[in-house]
Tab-separated table of C-alpha atoms and ligand atoms in Angstrom:
chain	number	residue	atom	x	y	z
A	3	MET	CA	-5.534	-28.147	-1.283
A	4	ARG	CA	-6.496	-24.777	-2.723
A	5	ARG	CA	-3.494	-23.198	-1.039
A	6	LEU	CA	-1.213	-25.866	-2.472
A	7	THR	CA	-2.521	-25.252	-5.994
A	8	ALA	CA	-2.043	-21.510	-5.633
A	9	ARG	CA	1.474	-22.017	-4.340
A	10	LYS	CA	2.260	-24.338	-7.232
A	11	ALA	CA	0.949	-21.797	-9.704
A	12	GLY	CA	3.180	-19.181	-8.127
A	13	TYR	CA	0.303	-16.977	-6.996
A	14	PHE	CA	0.810	-17.482	-3.301
A	15	MET	CA	2.755	-14.416	-2.280
A	16	LYS	CA	4.550	-14.622	0.981
A	17	ALA	CA	7.710	-12.583	1.224
A	18	ALA	CA	8.538	-9.164	-0.205
A	19	ILE	CA	11.481	-6.800	-0.358
A	20	TYR	CA	11.158	-3.052	0.155
A	21	PRO	CA	14.379	-1.592	-1.269
A	22	GLY	CA	15.498	1.997	-1.025
A	23	SER	CA	18.112	4.475	0.104
A	24	PHE	CA	16.280	5.426	3.325
A	25	ASP	CA	18.701	8.319	3.878
A	26	PRO	CA	17.039	8.789	6.350
A	27	VAL	CA	13.843	6.802	6.827
A	28	THR	CA	10.766	9.070	6.978
A	29	TYR	CA	7.186	8.655	8.210
A	30	GLY	CA	6.289	8.099	4.520
A	31	HIS	CA	8.587	5.047	4.339
A	32	LEU	CA	7.368	3.803	7.722
A	33	ASP	CA	3.760	3.992	6.579
A	34	ILE	CA	4.590	1.867	3.509
A	35	ILE	CA	6.517	-0.604	5.706
A	36	LYS	CA	3.587	-1.023	8.127
A	37	ARG	CA	1.082	-1.539	5.350
A	38	ALA	CA	3.287	-3.946	3.376
A	39	ALA	CA	3.948	-5.944	6.560
A	40	GLN	CA	0.198	-6.410	6.912
A	41	ILE	CA	-0.116	-7.728	3.374
A	42	PHE	CA	2.922	-10.040	3.302
A	43	ASP	CA	4.041	-12.684	5.777
A	44	GLU	CA	7.581	-11.375	5.783
A	45	LEU	CA	8.974	-8.037	4.678
A	46	THR	CA	12.675	-7.378	4.192
A	47	VAL	CA	13.567	-3.708	4.158
A	48	SER	CA	16.721	-3.560	2.081
A	49	VAL	CA	19.067	-0.614	2.303
A	50	LEU	CA	20.838	0.034	-0.948
A	51	ASN	CA	24.549	0.604	-0.784
A	52	ASN	CA	24.678	2.861	-3.837
A	53	LYS	CA	28.207	3.861	-4.766
A	54	LEU	CA	26.861	6.545	-7.099
A	55	LYS	CA	25.174	8.530	-4.333
A	56	THR	CA	26.851	10.312	-1.438
A	57	PRO	CA	24.559	9.637	1.490
A	58	LEU	CA	24.227	11.568	4.743
A	59	PHE	CA	24.215	8.312	6.722
A	60	SER	CA	26.389	5.255	6.096
A	61	VAL	CA	24.644	2.009	5.168
A	62	GLU	CA	25.302	0.642	8.668
A	63	GLU	CA	23.761	3.758	10.251
A	64	ARG	CA	20.700	3.534	7.987
A	65	VAL	CA	20.248	-0.161	8.759
A	66	ASN	CA	20.477	0.516	12.509
A	67	ILE	CA	18.029	3.442	12.305
A	68	LEU	CA	15.547	1.297	10.362
A	69	LYS	CA	15.917	-1.588	12.827
A	70	GLU	CA	15.119	0.760	15.686
A	71	ALA	CA	12.187	2.363	13.840
A	72	THR	CA	10.629	-1.015	12.947
A	73	LYS	CA	11.467	-2.957	16.102
A	74	ASP	CA	7.788	-3.352	17.044
A	75	ILE	CA	6.789	-4.967	13.743
A	76	ALA	CA	7.522	-8.663	14.171
A	77	ASN	CA	7.591	-9.713	10.503
A	78	VAL	CA	9.969	-6.977	9.321
A	79	LYS	CA	13.709	-7.470	8.988
A	80	VAL	CA	16.295	-5.001	7.785
A	81	GLU	CA	19.485	-5.632	5.867
A	82	ALA	CA	21.915	-3.952	3.480
A	83	PHE	CA	22.482	-4.929	-0.110
A	84	SER	CA	24.526	-3.822	-3.077
A	85	GLY	CA	24.505	-4.772	-6.727
A	86	LEU	CA	21.496	-5.652	-8.813
A	87	LEU	CA	18.144	-5.923	-7.068
A	88	VAL	CA	17.200	-8.930	-9.222
A	89	ASP	CA	20.289	-10.865	-8.060
A	90	TYR	CA	19.708	-9.941	-4.441
A	91	ALA	CA	16.026	-10.936	-4.617
A	92	ALA	CA	16.915	-14.233	-6.308
A	93	SER	CA	19.497	-14.983	-3.606
A	94	ARG	CA	16.729	-14.594	-1.012
A	95	GLY	CA	14.144	-16.519	-3.048
A	96	ILE	CA	11.871	-13.458	-3.073
A	97	HIS	CA	9.673	-12.563	-6.043
A	98	VAL	CA	7.971	-9.341	-4.984
A	99	VAL	CA	9.368	-5.832	-4.672
A	100	ILE	CA	7.441	-3.125	-2.845
A	101	ARG	CA	7.776	0.483	-3.923
A	102	GLY	CA	5.905	3.578	-2.801
A	103	LEU	CA	4.253	6.015	-5.177
A	104	ARG	CA	3.792	9.629	-4.185
A	105	ALA	CA	3.037	11.709	-7.240
A	106	ILE	CA	3.088	11.382	-10.997
A	107	THR	CA	6.756	12.369	-10.870
A	108	ASP	CA	7.565	9.032	-9.168
A	109	PHE	CA	5.561	7.103	-11.731
A	110	GLU	CA	7.808	7.258	-14.776
A	111	TYR	CA	10.946	6.341	-12.855
A	112	GLU	CA	9.227	3.560	-10.924
A	113	LEU	CA	7.549	2.114	-14.015
A	114	GLN	CA	10.875	1.973	-15.822
A	115	ASN	CA	12.555	0.277	-12.847
A	116	ALA	CA	9.745	-2.240	-12.466
A	117	GLN	CA	9.847	-3.160	-16.135
A	118	THR	CA	13.637	-3.415	-16.156
A	119	ASN	CA	13.574	-5.706	-13.123
A	120	ALA	CA	10.884	-7.870	-14.713
A	121	LEU	CA	12.987	-8.133	-17.852
A	122	LEU	CA	16.298	-8.805	-16.074
A	123	SER	CA	14.720	-11.480	-13.898
A	124	GLY	CA	12.992	-13.211	-16.799
A	125	GLY	CA	9.625	-12.375	-15.241
A	126	ALA	CA	10.546	-13.754	-11.810
A	127	LEU	CA	10.437	-10.392	-10.024
A	128	ASP	CA	7.215	-8.398	-9.808
A	129	THR	CA	6.760	-4.913	-8.345
A	130	VAL	CA	3.807	-4.021	-6.160
A	131	PHE	CA	3.127	-0.312	-5.649
A	132	LEU	CA	1.563	1.141	-2.540
A	133	THR	CA	0.318	4.685	-2.857
A	134	THR	CA	1.424	7.180	-0.267
A	135	LYS	CA	-0.870	8.229	2.527
A	136	LEU	CA	-2.004	11.723	1.495
A	137	GLU	CA	-0.458	13.380	4.530
A	138	TYR	CA	2.985	12.054	3.500
A	139	ALA	CA	2.711	12.779	-0.207
A	140	TYR	CA	5.048	15.769	0.113
A	141	LEU	CA	7.639	13.886	2.134
A	142	SER	CA	11.064	12.822	0.847
A	143	SER	CA	14.422	12.074	2.456
A	144	SER	CA	16.019	14.868	0.422
A	145	SER	CA	13.560	17.493	1.665
A	146	VAL	CA	14.178	16.303	5.244
A	147	LYS	CA	17.925	16.835	4.740
A	148	GLU	CA	17.432	20.207	3.105
A	149	ILE	CA	15.118	21.509	5.839
A	150	ALA	CA	17.448	20.226	8.570
A	151	SER	CA	20.498	21.776	6.906
A	152	PHE	CA	18.821	25.172	7.372
A	153	LYS	CA	17.889	24.341	10.975
A	154	GLY	CA	14.244	23.899	10.044
A	155	ASP	CA	11.773	21.742	11.929
A	156	ILE	CA	11.637	18.116	10.688
A	157	SER	CA	9.656	16.732	13.606
A	158	MET	CA	6.602	16.091	11.394
A	159	CYS	CA	8.734	14.151	8.890
A	160	VAL	CA	10.738	11.621	10.909
A	161	PRO	CA	10.635	10.017	14.384
A	162	GLY	CA	12.335	12.061	17.144
A	163	PHE	CA	15.413	9.847	17.458
A	164	VAL	CA	15.976	10.095	13.686
A	165	ALA	CA	15.598	13.898	13.750
A	166	ARG	CA	18.239	14.117	16.472
A	167	LYS	CA	20.675	12.065	14.373
A	168	VAL	CA	20.005	14.210	11.275
A	169	TYR	CA	20.665	17.461	13.183
A	170	GLU	CA	23.837	15.947	14.644
A	171	LYS	CA	25.082	15.195	11.118
A	172	PHE	CA	24.729	18.873	10.293
A	173	GLY	CA	26.549	19.772	13.493
A	174	TYR	CA	23.484	21.200	15.228
A	175	GLU	CA	22.368	20.551	18.765
A	176	SER	CA	18.885	19.098	18.737
A	177	GLY	CA	18.128	20.946	22.002
A	178	LYS	CA	16.219	23.640	20.128
A	179	TRP	CA	13.718	20.964	19.140
A	180	GLY	CA	13.296	19.834	22.745
A	181	ASN	CA	9.844	18.404	22.113
A	182	LEU	CA	11.096	15.825	19.597
A	183	ASN	CA	9.450	12.594	20.617
A	184	GLU	CA	9.601	9.030	19.473
A	185	GLN	CA	5.962	8.814	18.672
A	186	GLN	CA	4.958	8.316	15.089
A	187	ASN	CA	2.231	10.462	13.579
B	223	LIG	P1	15.316	5.357	-3.726
B	223	LIG	O1	16.630	6.072	-3.770
B	223	LIG	O2	15.405	3.908	-4.077
B	223	LIG	O3	14.164	6.034	-4.423
B	223	LIG	P2	14.074	6.226	-1.260
B	223	LIG	O4	14.520	5.919	0.128
B	223	LIG	O5	14.079	7.646	-1.680
B	223	LIG	O6	14.986	5.306	-2.169
B	223	LIG	O7	12.616	5.648	-1.493
B	223	LIG	C1	12.334	4.282	-1.343
B	223	LIG	C2	10.899	4.028	-1.788
B	223	LIG	O8	10.008	4.670	-0.908
B	223	LIG	C3	10.548	4.552	-3.188
B	223	LIG	O9	9.652	3.636	-3.795
B	223	LIG	C4	9.844	5.856	-2.910
B	223	LIG	O10	8.934	6.193	-3.942
B	223	LIG	C5	9.120	5.506	-1.623
B	223	LIG	N1	8.808	6.688	-0.822
B	223	LIG	C6	9.650	7.671	-0.446
B	223	LIG	N2	9.010	8.605	0.285
B	223	LIG	C7	7.702	8.209	0.349
B	223	LIG	C8	6.514	8.765	0.907
B	223	LIG	N3	6.515	9.940	1.535
B	223	LIG	N4	5.354	8.079	0.760
B	223	LIG	C9	5.352	6.904	0.088
B	223	LIG	N5	6.424	6.334	-0.485
B	223	LIG	C10	7.591	6.970	-0.363
C-alpha cells in the first residue's frame, strides 16, 4: 500500500540512465556504475554519439567495451543514443539521470546540464550525483588518452582489456605492459 502511494506520487525511483562519452570507460566510471546499480533496480549506461566530438573509439566500440566491462552486473544494460538526453530518457520512460562529480571543476558544468534537462523536460528528468571515490578523483578519459599517446602506463586507470585497445589505437603493441590484467582495482 505504502509502495503504491509512493509510486503514485512519483517518488518510487526504479530505473536510471548514466549517460556519457566513455571514450574509453575508466575505473572512475565503473565505480559510479557499480554504485548506481546498487541504488536503482535497472541502470542503462548510455553512450552518447556526439557529432561535435572526435572520439578515439566509435560508438559501437565504446558500447562493446562497456558491455564487456559490466557483464557481471546483472541489472546494467548498455546502449548508444544521440540527440537530446531528455527525449531519449522520455522514450525509455526513465526519470533519473546519474552523473559523477569529481572536483569543483565538474560542478558548474554538471549543475548547468542538470538544470537545463529539468527545464527541457518540464521537471520530468532529475539528476542524481554520485561523488567520485577519492582514489579516482584524478581520473578522466582524456588523461587516459594523453598518457597512452605518450606510451605511459594506464593500467591503474582502466581494465587490462581496455588498456590494450587504447594502445592499439595509438599503434603501440601492448606487450610492454605485459602485466595488464582484467582485474579491477
Ligand atoms: P561526458 O562527455 O558526458 O562528460 P564522460 O565519459 O567524460 O562523458 O563522463 C561521464 C560522467 O562520468 C560524467 O558525469 C563525469 O563527471 C563522470 N566521471 C568521469 N570520470 C569520473 C571519475 N573518475 N569519477 C567519477 N565520475 C567520473
